Short mmCIF file of N, CA, C and O in Angstrom, two decimals:
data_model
loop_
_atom_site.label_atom_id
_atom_site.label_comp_id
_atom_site.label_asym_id
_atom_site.label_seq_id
_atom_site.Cartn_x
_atom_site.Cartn_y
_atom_site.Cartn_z
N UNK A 2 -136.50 35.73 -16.77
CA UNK A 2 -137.36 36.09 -17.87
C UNK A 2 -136.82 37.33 -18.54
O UNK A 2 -136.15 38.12 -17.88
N UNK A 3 -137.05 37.51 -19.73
CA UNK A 3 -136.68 38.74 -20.26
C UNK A 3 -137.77 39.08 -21.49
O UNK A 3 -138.14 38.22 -22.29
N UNK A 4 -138.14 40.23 -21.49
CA UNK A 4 -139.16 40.65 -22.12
C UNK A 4 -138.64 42.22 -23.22
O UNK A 4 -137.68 42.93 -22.93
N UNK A 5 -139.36 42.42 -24.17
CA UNK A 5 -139.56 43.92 -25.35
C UNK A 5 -140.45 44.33 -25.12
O UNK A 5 -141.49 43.69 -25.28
N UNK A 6 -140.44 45.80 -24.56
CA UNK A 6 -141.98 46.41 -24.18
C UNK A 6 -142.07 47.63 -24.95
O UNK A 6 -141.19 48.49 -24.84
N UNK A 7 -143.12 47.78 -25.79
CA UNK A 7 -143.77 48.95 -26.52
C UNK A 7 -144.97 49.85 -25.01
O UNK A 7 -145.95 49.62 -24.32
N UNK A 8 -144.24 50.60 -25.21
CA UNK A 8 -145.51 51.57 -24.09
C UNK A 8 -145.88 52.81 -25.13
O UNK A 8 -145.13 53.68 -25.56
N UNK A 9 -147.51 52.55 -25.42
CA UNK A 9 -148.13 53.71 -25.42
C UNK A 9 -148.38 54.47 -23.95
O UNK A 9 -148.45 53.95 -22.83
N UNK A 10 -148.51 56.02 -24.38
CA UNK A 10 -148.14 56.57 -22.91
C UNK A 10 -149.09 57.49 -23.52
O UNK A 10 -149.48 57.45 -24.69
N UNK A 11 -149.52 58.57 -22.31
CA UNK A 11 -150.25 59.51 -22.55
C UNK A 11 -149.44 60.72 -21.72
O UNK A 11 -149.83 61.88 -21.57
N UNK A 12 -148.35 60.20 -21.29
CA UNK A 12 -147.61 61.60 -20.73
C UNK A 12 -146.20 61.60 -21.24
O UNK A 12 -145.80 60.69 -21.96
N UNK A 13 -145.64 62.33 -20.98
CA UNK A 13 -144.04 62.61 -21.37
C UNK A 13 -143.42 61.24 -21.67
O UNK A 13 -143.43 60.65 -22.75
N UNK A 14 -142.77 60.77 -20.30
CA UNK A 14 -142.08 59.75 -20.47
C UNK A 14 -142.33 59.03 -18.96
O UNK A 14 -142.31 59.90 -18.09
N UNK A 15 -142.50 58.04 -18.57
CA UNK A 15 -142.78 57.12 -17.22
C UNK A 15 -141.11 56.70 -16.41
O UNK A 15 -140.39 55.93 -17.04
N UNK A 16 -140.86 56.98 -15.72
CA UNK A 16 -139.49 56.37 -15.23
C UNK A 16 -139.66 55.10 -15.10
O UNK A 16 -140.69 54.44 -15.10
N UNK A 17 -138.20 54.72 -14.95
CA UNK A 17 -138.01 53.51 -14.63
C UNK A 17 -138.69 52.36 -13.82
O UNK A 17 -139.10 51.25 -14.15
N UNK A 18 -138.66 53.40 -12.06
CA UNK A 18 -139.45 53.19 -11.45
C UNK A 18 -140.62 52.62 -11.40
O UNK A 18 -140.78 51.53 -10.85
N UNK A 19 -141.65 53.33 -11.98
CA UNK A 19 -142.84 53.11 -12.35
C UNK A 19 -143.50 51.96 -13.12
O UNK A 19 -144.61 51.44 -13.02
N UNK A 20 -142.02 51.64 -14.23
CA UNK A 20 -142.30 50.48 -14.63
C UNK A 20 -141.82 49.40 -14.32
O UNK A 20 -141.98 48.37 -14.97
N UNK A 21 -141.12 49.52 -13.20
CA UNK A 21 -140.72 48.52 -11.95
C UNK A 21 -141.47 48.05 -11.42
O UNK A 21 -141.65 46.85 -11.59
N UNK A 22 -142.33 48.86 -10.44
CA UNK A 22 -143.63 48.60 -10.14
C UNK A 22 -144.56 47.65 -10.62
O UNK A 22 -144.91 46.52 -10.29
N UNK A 23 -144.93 48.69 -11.75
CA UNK A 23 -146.37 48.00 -12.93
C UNK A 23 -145.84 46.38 -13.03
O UNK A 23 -146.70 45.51 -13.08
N UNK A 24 -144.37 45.98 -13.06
CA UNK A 24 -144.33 44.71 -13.82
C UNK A 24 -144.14 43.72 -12.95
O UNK A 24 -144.30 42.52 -13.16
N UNK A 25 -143.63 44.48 -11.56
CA UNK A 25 -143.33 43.58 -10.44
C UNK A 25 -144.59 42.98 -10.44
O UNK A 25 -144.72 41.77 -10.58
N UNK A 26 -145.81 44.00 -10.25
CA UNK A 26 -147.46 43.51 -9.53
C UNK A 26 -147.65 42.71 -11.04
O UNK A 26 -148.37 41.78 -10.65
N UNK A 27 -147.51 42.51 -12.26
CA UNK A 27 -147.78 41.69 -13.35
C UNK A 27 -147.02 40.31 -13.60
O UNK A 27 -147.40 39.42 -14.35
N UNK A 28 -145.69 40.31 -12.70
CA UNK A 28 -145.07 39.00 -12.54
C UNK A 28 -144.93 38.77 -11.42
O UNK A 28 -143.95 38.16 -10.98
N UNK A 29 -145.91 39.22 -10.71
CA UNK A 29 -145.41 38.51 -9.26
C UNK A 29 -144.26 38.22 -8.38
O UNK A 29 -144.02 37.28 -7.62
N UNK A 30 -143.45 39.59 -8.77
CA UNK A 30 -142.17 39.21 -7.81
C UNK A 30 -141.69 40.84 -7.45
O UNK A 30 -142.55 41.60 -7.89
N UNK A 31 -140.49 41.62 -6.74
CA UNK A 31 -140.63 42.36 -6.61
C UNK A 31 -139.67 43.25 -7.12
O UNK A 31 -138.66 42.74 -7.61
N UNK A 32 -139.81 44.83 -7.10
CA UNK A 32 -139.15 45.40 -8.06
C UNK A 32 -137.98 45.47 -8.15
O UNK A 32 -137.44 45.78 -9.22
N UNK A 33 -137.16 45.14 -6.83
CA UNK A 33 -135.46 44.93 -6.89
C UNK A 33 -134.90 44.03 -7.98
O UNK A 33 -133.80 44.13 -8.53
N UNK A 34 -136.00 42.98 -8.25
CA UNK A 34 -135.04 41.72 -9.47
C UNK A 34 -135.59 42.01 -10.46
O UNK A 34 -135.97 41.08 -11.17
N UNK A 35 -135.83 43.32 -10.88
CA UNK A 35 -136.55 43.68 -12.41
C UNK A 35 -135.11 44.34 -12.69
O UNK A 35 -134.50 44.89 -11.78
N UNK A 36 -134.59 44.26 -14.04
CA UNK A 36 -133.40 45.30 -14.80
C UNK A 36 -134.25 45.87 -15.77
O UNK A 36 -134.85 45.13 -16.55
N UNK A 37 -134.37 47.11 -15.83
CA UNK A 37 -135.17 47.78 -17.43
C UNK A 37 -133.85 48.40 -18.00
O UNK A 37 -132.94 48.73 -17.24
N UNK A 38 -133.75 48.57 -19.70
CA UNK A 38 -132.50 49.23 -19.63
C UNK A 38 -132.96 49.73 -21.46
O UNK A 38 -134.09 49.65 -21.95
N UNK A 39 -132.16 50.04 -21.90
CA UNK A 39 -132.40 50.30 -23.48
C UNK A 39 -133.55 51.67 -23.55
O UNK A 39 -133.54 52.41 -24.53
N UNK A 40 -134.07 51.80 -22.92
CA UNK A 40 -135.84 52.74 -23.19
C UNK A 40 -135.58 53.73 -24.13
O UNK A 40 -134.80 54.67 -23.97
N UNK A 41 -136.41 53.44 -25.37
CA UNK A 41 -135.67 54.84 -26.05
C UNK A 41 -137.67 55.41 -26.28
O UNK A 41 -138.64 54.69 -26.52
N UNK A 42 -137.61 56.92 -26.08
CA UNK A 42 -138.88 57.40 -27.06
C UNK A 42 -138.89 57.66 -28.34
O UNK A 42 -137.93 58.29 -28.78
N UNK A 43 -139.88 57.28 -29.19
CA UNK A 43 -139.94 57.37 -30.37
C UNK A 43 -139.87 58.11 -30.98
O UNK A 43 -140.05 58.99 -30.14
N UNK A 44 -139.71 58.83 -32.20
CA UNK A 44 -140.21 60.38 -33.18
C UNK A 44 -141.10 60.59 -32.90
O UNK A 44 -141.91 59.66 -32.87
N UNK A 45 -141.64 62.26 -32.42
CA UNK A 45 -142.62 62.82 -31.95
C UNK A 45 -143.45 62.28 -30.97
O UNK A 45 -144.67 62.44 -30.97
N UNK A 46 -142.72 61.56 -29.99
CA UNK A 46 -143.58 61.08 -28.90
C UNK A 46 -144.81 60.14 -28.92
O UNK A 46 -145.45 59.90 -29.93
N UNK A 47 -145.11 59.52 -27.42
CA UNK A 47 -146.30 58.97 -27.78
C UNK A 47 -146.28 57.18 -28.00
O UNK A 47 -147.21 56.39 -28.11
N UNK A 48 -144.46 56.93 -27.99
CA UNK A 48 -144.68 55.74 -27.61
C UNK A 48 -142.96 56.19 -27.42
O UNK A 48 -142.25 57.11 -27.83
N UNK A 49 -142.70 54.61 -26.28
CA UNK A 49 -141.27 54.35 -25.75
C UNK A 49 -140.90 52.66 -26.03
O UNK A 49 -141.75 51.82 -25.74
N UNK A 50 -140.07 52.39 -26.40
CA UNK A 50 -139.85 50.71 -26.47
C UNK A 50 -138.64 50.56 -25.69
O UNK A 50 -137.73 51.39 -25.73
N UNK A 51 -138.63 49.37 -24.88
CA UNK A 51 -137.23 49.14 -24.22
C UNK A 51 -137.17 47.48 -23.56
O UNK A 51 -138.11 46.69 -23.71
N UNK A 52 -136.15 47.22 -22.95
CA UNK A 52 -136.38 45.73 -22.89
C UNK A 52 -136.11 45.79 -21.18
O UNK A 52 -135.67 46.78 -20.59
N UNK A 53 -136.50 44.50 -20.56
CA UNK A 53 -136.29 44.38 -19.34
C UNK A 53 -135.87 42.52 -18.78
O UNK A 53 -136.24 41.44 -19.24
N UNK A 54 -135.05 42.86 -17.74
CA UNK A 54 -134.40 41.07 -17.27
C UNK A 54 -135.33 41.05 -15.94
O UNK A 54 -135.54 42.11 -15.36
N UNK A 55 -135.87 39.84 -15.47
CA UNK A 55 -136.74 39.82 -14.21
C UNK A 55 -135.56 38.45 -13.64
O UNK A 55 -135.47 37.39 -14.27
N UNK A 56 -135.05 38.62 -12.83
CA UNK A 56 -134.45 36.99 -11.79
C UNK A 56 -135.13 37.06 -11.12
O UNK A 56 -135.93 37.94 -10.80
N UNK A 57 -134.77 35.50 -10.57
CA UNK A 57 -135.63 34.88 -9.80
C UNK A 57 -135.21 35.23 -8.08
O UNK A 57 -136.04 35.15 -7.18
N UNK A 58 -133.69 35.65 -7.87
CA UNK A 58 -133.43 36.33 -7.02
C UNK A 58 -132.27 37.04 -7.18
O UNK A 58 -131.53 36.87 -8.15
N UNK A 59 -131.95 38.22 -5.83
CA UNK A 59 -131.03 39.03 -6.08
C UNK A 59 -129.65 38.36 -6.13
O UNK A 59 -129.09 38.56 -7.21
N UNK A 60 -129.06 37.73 -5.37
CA UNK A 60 -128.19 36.89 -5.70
C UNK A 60 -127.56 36.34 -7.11
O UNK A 60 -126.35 36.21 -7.31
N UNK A 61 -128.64 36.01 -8.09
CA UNK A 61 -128.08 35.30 -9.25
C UNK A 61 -128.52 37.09 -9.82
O UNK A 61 -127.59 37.27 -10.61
N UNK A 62 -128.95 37.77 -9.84
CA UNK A 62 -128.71 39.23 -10.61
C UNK A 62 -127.47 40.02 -10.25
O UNK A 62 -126.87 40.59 -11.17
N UNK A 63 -127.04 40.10 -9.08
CA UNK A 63 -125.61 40.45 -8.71
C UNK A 63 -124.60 39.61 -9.31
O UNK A 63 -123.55 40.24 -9.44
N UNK A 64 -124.52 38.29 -9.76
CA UNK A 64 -123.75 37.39 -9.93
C UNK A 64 -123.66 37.32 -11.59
O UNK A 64 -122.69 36.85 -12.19
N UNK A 65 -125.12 38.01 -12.34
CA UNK A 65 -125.05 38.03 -13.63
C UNK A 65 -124.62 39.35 -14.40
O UNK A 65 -123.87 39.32 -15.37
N UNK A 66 -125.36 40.85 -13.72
CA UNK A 66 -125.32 41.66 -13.70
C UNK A 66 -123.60 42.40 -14.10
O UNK A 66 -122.70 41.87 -13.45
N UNK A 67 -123.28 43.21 -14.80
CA UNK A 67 -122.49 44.44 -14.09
C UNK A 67 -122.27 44.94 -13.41
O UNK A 67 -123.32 45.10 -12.79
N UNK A 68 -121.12 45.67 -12.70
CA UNK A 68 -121.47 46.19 -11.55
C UNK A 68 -122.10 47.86 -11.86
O UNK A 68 -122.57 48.52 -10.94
N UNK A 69 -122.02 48.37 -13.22
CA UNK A 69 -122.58 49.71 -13.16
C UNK A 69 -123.61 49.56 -13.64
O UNK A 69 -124.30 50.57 -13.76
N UNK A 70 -124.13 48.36 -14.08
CA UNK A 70 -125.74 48.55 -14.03
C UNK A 70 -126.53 47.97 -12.72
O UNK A 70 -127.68 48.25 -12.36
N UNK A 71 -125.74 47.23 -12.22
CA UNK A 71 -126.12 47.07 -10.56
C UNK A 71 -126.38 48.20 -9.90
O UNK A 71 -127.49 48.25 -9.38
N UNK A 72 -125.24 49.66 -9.71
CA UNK A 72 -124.95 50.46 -9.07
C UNK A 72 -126.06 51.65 -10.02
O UNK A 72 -125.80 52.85 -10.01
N UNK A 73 -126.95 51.25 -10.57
CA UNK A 73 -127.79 52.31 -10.99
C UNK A 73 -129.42 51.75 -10.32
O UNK A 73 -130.47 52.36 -10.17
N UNK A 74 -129.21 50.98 -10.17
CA UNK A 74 -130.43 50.68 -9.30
C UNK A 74 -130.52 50.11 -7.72
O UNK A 74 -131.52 50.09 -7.01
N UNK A 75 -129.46 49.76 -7.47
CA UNK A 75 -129.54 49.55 -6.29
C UNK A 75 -129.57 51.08 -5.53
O UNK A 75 -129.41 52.12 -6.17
N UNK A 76 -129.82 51.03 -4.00
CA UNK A 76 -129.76 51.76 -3.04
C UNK A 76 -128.18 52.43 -2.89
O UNK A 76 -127.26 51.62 -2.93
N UNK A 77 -127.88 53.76 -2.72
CA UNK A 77 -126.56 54.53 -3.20
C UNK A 77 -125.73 54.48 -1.40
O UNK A 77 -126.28 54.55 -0.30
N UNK A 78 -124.68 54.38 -1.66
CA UNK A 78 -123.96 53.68 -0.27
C UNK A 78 -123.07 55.17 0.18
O UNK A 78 -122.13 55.41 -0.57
N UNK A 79 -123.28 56.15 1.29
CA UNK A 79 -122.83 56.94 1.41
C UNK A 79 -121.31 57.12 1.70
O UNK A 79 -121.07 56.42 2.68
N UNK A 80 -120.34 57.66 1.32
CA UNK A 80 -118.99 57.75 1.20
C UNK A 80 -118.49 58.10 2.46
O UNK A 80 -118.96 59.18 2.82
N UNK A 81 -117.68 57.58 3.31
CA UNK A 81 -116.97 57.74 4.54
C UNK A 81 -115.75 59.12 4.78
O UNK A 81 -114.69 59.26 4.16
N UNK A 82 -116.07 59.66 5.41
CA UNK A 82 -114.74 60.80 5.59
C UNK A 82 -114.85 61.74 4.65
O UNK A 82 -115.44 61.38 3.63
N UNK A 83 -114.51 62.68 4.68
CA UNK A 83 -114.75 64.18 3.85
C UNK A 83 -113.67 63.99 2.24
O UNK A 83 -112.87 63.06 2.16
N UNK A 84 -113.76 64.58 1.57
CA UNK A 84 -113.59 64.88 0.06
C UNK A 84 -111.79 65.07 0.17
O UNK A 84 -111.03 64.82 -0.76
N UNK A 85 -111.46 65.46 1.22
CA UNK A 85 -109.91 65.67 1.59
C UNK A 85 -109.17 64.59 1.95
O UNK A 85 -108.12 64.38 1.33
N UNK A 86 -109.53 63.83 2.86
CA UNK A 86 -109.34 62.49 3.66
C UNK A 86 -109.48 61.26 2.47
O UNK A 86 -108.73 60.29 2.60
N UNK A 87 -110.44 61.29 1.29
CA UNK A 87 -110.48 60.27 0.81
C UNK A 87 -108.92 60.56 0.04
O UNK A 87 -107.84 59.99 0.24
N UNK A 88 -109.16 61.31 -0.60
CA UNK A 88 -108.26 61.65 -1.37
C UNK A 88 -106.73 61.46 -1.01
O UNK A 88 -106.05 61.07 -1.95
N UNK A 89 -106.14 61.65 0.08
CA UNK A 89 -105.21 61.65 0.45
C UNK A 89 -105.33 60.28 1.13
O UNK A 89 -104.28 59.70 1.39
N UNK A 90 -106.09 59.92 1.34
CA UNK A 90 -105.92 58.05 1.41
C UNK A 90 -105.32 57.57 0.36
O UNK A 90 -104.22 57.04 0.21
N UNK A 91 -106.08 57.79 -0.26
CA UNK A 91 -105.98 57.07 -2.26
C UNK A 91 -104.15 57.64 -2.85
O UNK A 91 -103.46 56.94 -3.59
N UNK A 92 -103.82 58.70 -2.42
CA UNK A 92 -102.47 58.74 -2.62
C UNK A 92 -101.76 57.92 -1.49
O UNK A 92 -101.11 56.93 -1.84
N UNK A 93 -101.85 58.24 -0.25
CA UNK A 93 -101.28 57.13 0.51
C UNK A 93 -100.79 55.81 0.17
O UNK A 93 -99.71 55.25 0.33
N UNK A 94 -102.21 55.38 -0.52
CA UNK A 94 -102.19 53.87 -1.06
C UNK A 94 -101.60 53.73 -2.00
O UNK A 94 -101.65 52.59 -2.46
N UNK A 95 -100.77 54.75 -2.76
CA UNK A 95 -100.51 54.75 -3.99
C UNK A 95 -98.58 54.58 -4.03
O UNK A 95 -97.72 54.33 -4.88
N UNK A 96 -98.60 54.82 -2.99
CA UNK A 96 -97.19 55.63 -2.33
C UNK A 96 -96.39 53.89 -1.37
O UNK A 96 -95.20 53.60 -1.25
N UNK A 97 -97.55 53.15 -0.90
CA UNK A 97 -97.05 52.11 -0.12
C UNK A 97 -96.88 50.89 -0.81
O UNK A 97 -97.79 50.07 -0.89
N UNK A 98 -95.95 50.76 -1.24
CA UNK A 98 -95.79 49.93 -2.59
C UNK A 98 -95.20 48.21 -1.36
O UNK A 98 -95.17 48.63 -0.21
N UNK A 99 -94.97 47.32 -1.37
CA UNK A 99 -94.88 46.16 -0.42
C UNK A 99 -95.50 46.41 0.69
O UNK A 99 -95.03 45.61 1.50
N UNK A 100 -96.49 47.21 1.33
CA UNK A 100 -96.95 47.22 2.92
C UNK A 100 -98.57 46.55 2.50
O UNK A 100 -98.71 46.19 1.33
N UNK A 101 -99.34 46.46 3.12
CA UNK A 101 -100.74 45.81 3.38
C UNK A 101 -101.06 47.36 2.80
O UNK A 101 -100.27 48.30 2.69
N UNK A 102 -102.72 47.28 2.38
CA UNK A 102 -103.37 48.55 2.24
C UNK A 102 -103.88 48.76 3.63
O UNK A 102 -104.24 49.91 3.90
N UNK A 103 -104.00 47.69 4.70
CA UNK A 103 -104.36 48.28 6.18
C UNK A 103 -103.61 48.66 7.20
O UNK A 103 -103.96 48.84 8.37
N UNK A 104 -102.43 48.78 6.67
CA UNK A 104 -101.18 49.24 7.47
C UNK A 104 -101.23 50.50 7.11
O UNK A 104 -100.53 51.15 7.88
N UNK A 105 -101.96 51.46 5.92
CA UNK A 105 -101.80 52.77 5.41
C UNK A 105 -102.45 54.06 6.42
O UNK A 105 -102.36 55.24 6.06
#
């Protein structure tokens, strides 16, 4: 499904979140397969318009999706090994030109 939503608001601005929520409990499904994206607020406040994609599951949204608009809502995947170590991997790999990258 994909929907254009005008929100009158009575506060600043509502996150994303929130209207994840509100639309999950209004379509009956849950807030992981909602995409909201576009949201702009209006001149002088007081209303926001923006559009949103609902799938039917996560699977066909990963498969339709981007991966950097995937990677703004999904859950953030913590980085392995310190800021030094990656780095000097990534040249490693850069350096082994015919070997496997798991031989590095």
């Amino acid at each position: 499904k994909q929907w254009y939503q005008r929100r009158v608001r009575a506060k600043a601005n509502h996150s994303k979140e929130e209207l994840n929520k509100k639309h999950a409990t209004m379509y009956r499904t849950t807030s992981d397969m909602i995409m909201p994206f576009s949201f702009r607020t209006d001149f002088c406040g007081g209303r926001s318009t923006g559009f949103a994609l609902i799938y039917d599951n996560v699977d066909s949204m990963k498969k339709i999706e981007p991966t950097y608009w995937l990677a703004r809502f999904q859950p953030k995947i913590d980085k392995t090994g310190g800021r030094r170590q990656r780095k000097e991997l990534k040249n490693r790999k850069k350096k082994g030109s015919g070997k496997k990258k798991t031989e590095l």
